[in-house]
Tab-separated table of C-alpha atoms in Angstrom:
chain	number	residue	atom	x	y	z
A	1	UNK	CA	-4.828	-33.318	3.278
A	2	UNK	CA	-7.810	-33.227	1.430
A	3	UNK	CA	-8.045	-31.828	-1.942
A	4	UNK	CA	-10.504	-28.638	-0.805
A	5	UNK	CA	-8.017	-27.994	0.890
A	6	UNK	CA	-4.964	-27.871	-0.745
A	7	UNK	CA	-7.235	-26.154	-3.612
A	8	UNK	CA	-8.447	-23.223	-1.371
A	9	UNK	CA	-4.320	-22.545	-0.059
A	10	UNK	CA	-3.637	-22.742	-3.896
A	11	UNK	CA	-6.155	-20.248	-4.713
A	12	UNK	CA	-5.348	-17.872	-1.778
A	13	UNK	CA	-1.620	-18.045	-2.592
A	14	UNK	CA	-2.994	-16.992	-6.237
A	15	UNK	CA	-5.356	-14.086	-4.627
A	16	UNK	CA	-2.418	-12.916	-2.227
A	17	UNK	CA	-0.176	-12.688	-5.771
A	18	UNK	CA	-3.108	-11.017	-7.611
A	19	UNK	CA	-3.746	-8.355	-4.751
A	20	UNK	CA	-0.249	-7.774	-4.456
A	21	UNK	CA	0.692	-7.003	-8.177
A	22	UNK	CA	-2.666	-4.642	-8.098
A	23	UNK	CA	-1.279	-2.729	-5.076
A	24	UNK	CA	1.893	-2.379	-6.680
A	25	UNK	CA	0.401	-1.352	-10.322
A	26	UNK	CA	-2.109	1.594	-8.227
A	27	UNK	CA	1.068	2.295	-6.410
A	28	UNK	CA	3.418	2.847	-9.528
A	29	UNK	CA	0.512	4.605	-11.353
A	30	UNK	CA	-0.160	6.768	-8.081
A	31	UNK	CA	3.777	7.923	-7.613
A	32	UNK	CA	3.252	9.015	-11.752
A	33	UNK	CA	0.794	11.802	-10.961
A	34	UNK	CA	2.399	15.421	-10.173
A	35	UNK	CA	2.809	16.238	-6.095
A	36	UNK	CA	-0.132	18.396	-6.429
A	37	UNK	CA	-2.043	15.855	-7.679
A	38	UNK	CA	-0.945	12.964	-5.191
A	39	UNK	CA	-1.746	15.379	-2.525
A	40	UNK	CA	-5.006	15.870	-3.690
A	41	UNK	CA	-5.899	12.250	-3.758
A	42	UNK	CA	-4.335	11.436	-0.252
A	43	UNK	CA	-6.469	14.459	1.539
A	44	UNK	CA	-9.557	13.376	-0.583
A	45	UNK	CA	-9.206	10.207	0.439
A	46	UNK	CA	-8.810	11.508	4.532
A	47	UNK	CA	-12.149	13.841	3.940
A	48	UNK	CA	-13.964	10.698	2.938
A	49	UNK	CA	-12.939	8.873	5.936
A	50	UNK	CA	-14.579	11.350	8.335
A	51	UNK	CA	-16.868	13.345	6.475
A	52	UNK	CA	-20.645	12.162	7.300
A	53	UNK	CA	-19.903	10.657	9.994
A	54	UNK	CA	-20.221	13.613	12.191
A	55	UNK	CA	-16.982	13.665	13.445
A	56	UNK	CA	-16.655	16.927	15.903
A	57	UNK	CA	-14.213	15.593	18.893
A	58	UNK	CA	-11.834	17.622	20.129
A	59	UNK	CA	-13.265	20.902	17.898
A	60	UNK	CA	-12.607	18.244	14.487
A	61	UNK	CA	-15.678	19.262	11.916
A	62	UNK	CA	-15.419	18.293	8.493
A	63	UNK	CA	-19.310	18.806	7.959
A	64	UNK	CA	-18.839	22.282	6.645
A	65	UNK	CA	-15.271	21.125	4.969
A	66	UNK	CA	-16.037	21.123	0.966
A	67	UNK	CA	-13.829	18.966	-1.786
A	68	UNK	CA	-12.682	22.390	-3.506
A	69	UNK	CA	-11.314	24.249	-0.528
A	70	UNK	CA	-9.877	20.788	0.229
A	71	UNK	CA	-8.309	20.544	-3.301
A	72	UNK	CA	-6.697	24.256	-3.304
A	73	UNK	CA	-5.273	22.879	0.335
A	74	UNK	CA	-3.769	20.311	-0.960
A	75	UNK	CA	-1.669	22.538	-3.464
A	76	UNK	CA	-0.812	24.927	-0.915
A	77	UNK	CA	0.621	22.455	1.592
A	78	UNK	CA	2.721	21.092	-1.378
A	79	UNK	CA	4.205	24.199	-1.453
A	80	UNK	CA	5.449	24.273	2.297
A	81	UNK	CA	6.605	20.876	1.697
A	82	UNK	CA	8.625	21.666	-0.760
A	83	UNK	CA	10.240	24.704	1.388
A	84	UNK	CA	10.766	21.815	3.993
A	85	UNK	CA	12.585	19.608	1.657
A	86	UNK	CA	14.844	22.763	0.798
A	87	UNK	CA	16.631	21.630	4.206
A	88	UNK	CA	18.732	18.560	2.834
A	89	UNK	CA	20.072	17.905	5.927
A	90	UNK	CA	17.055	17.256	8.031
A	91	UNK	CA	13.968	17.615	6.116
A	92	UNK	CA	12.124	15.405	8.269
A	93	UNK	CA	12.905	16.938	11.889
A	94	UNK	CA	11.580	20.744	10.172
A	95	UNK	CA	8.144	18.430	8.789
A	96	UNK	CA	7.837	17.056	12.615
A	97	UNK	CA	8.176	20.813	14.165
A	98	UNK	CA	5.796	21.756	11.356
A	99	UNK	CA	2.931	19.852	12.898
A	100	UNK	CA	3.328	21.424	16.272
A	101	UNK	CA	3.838	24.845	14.887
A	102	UNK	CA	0.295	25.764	13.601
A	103	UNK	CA	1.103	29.693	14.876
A	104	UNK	CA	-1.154	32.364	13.438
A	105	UNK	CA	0.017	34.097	10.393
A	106	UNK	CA	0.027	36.429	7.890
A	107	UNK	CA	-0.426	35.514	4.375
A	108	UNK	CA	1.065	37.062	1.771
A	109	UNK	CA	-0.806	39.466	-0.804
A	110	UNK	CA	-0.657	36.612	-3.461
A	111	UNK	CA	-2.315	34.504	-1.083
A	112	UNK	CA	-5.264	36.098	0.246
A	113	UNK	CA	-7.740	34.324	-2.437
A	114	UNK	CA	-6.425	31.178	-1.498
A	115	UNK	CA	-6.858	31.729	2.504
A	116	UNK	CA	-10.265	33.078	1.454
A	117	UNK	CA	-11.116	29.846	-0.226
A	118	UNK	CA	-9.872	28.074	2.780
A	119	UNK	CA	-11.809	30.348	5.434
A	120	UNK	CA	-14.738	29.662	3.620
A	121	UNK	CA	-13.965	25.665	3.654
A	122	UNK	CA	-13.275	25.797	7.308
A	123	UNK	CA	-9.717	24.864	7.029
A	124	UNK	CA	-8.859	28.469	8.717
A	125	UNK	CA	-9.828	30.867	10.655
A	126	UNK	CA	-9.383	34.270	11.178
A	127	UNK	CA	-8.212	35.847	14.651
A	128	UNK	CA	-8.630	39.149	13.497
A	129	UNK	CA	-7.700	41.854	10.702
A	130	UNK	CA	-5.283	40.131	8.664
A	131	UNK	CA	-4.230	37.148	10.471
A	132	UNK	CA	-5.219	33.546	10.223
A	133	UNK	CA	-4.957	30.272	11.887
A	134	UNK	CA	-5.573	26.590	11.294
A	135	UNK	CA	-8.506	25.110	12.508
A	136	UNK	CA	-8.717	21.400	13.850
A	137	UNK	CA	-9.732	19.831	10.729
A	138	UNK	CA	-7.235	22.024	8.749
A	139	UNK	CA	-4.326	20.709	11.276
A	140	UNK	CA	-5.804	16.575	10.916
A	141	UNK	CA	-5.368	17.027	7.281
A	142	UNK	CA	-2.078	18.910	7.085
A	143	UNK	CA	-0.657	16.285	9.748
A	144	UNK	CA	-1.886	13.400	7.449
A	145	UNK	CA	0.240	14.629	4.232
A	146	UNK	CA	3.053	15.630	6.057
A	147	UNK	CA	3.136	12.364	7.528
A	148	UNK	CA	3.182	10.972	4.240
A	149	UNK	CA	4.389	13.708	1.667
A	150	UNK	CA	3.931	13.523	-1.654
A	151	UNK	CA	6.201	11.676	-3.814
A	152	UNK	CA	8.848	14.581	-5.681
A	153	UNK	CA	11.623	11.972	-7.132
A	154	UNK	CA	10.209	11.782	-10.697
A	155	UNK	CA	9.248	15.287	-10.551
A	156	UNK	CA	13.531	15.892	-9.519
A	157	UNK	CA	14.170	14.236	-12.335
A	158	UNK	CA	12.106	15.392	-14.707
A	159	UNK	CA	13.174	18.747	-13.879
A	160	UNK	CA	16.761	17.604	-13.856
A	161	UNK	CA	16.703	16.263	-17.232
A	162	UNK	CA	14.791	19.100	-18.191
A	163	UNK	CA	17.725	21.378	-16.935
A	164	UNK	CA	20.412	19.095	-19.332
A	165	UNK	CA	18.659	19.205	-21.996
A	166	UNK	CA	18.172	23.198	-22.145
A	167	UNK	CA	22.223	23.026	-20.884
A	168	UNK	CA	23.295	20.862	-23.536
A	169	UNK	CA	20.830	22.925	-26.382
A	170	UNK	CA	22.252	26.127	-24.985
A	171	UNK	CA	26.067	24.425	-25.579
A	172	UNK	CA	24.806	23.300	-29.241
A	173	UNK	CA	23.669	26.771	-29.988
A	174	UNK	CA	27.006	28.335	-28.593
A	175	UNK	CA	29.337	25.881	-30.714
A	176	UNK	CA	26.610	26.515	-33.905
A	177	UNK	CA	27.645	30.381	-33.633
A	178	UNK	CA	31.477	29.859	-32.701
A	179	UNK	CA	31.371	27.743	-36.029
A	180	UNK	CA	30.192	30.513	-38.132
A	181	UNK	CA	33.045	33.630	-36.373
A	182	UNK	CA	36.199	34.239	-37.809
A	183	UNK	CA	38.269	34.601	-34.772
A	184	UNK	CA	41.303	36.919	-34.706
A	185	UNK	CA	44.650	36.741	-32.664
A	186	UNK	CA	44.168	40.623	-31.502
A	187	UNK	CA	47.168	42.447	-29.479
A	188	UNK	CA	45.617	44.210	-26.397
A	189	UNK	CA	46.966	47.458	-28.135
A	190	UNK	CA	45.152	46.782	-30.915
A	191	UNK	CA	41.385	46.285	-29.477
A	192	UNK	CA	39.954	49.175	-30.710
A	193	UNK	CA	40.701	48.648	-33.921
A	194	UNK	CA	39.309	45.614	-34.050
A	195	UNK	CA	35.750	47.070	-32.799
A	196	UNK	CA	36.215	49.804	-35.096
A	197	UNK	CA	36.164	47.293	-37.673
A	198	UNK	CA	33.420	45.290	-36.482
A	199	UNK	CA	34.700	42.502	-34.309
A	200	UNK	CA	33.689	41.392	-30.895
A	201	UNK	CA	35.325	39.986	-27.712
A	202	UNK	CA	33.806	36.471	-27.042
A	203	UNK	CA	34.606	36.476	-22.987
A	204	UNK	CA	34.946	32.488	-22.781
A	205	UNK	CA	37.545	31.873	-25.709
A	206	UNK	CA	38.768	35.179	-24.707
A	207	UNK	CA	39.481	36.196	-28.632
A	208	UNK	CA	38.221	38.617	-30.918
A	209	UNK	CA	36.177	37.972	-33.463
A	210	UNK	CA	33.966	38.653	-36.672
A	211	UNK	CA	30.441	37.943	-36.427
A	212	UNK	CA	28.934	36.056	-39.690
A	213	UNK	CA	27.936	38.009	-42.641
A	214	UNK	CA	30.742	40.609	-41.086
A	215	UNK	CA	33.743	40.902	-44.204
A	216	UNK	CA	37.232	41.301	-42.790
A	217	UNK	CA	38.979	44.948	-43.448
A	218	UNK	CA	42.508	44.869	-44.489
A	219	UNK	CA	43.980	45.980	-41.291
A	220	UNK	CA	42.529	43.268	-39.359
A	221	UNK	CA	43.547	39.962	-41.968
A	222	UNK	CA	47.239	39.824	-40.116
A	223	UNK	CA	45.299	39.079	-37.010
A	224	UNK	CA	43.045	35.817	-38.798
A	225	UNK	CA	43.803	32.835	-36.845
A	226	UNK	CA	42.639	29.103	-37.818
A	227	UNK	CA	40.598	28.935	-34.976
């Protein structure tokens, strides 16, 4: 074998390497945007394909189809992804039914700017007062993301961590002001002199207490507990 050759298969093994780790770094940098954001890029990236290239088959126009209305899309589809994914069980047979079940509709009050943004973007159309439907290009584009939907695993766990963190602050604060009580051992006959006096009932210890800065009265120290 000559050395040409075994040179070019060295450098194409290095090239197939190189192109490989650069997929997977756009990849990994690509799954780090928000939804929103990856949806945008994917539908952007569909518009370019056909747009200027006078694609009108089958009623598909994307002449008149602008980047904005196309960006606002984006978002808005992320939202009925997400009410897709809701379905644990079988989020992917409710996407598929989704692609055949372009009905007409009525949008919501909070939605009429968007739907006007899209009318005017030619992503929908209006049958008549109040009610809307997708047009060809619209349906292309909503079929290409929910095809392949947005990556929402980081954003899960972002939002999961986010959740323990405010659980375990909200424990900290609870255990900060449970410090500070003087907790009493309060017979049930004996409750309302205890809030005469100033205490309260803390429902998860299920004891009475005196809130800090509160003094205890004589009639309630045979009730002070080390607690």
């Amino acid at each position: 074998m000559s050395t040409a050759i075994q040179q070019f298969r060295l450098d194409r093994s290095r090239l197939n390497a190189e192109s490989l780790a650069k997929k997977q770094a756009e990849h990994e940098k690509f799954i780090s945007y928000t939804p929103k954001k990856q949806a945008v890029l994917k539908l952007r990236k569909v518009l370019s394909r056909y747009q200027g290239k006078n694609v009108q088959q089958g009623g598909y126009d994307f002449n008149h189809v602008d980047s904005k209305a196309v960006d606002v899309y984006a978002k808005f589809l992320v939202e009925e992804i997400k009410l897709m994914l809701i379905d644990k069980e079988k989020p992917q047979k409710y996407a598929a039914s989704m692609l055949t079940a372009y009905r007409p509709w009525r949008p919501w009050g909070c939605l009429l700017n968007i739907i006007d943004t899209l009318e005017r973007g030619g992503l929908v159309e209006k049958l008549r007062n109040g009610v809307y439907q997708y047009t060809e290009a619209g349906r292309l584009l909503a079929s290409a993301l929910y095809a392949d939907p947005p990556d929402f695993s980081k954003v899960n766990a972002k939002a999961a961590e986010r959740e323990k963190k405010k659980e375990e602050a909200k424990k900290a604060k609870i255990m900060s002001l449970r410090a500070a009580r003087t907790y009493l051992n309060v017979p049930y006959t004996e409750r309302w002199t205890a809030k005469q006096h100033g205490a309260r009932w803390d429902k998860d210890v299920k004891k009475w207490y005196l809130p800090e800065g509160v003094e205890m009265h004589e009639d309630l120290k045979q009730y002070a507990c080390d607690e």
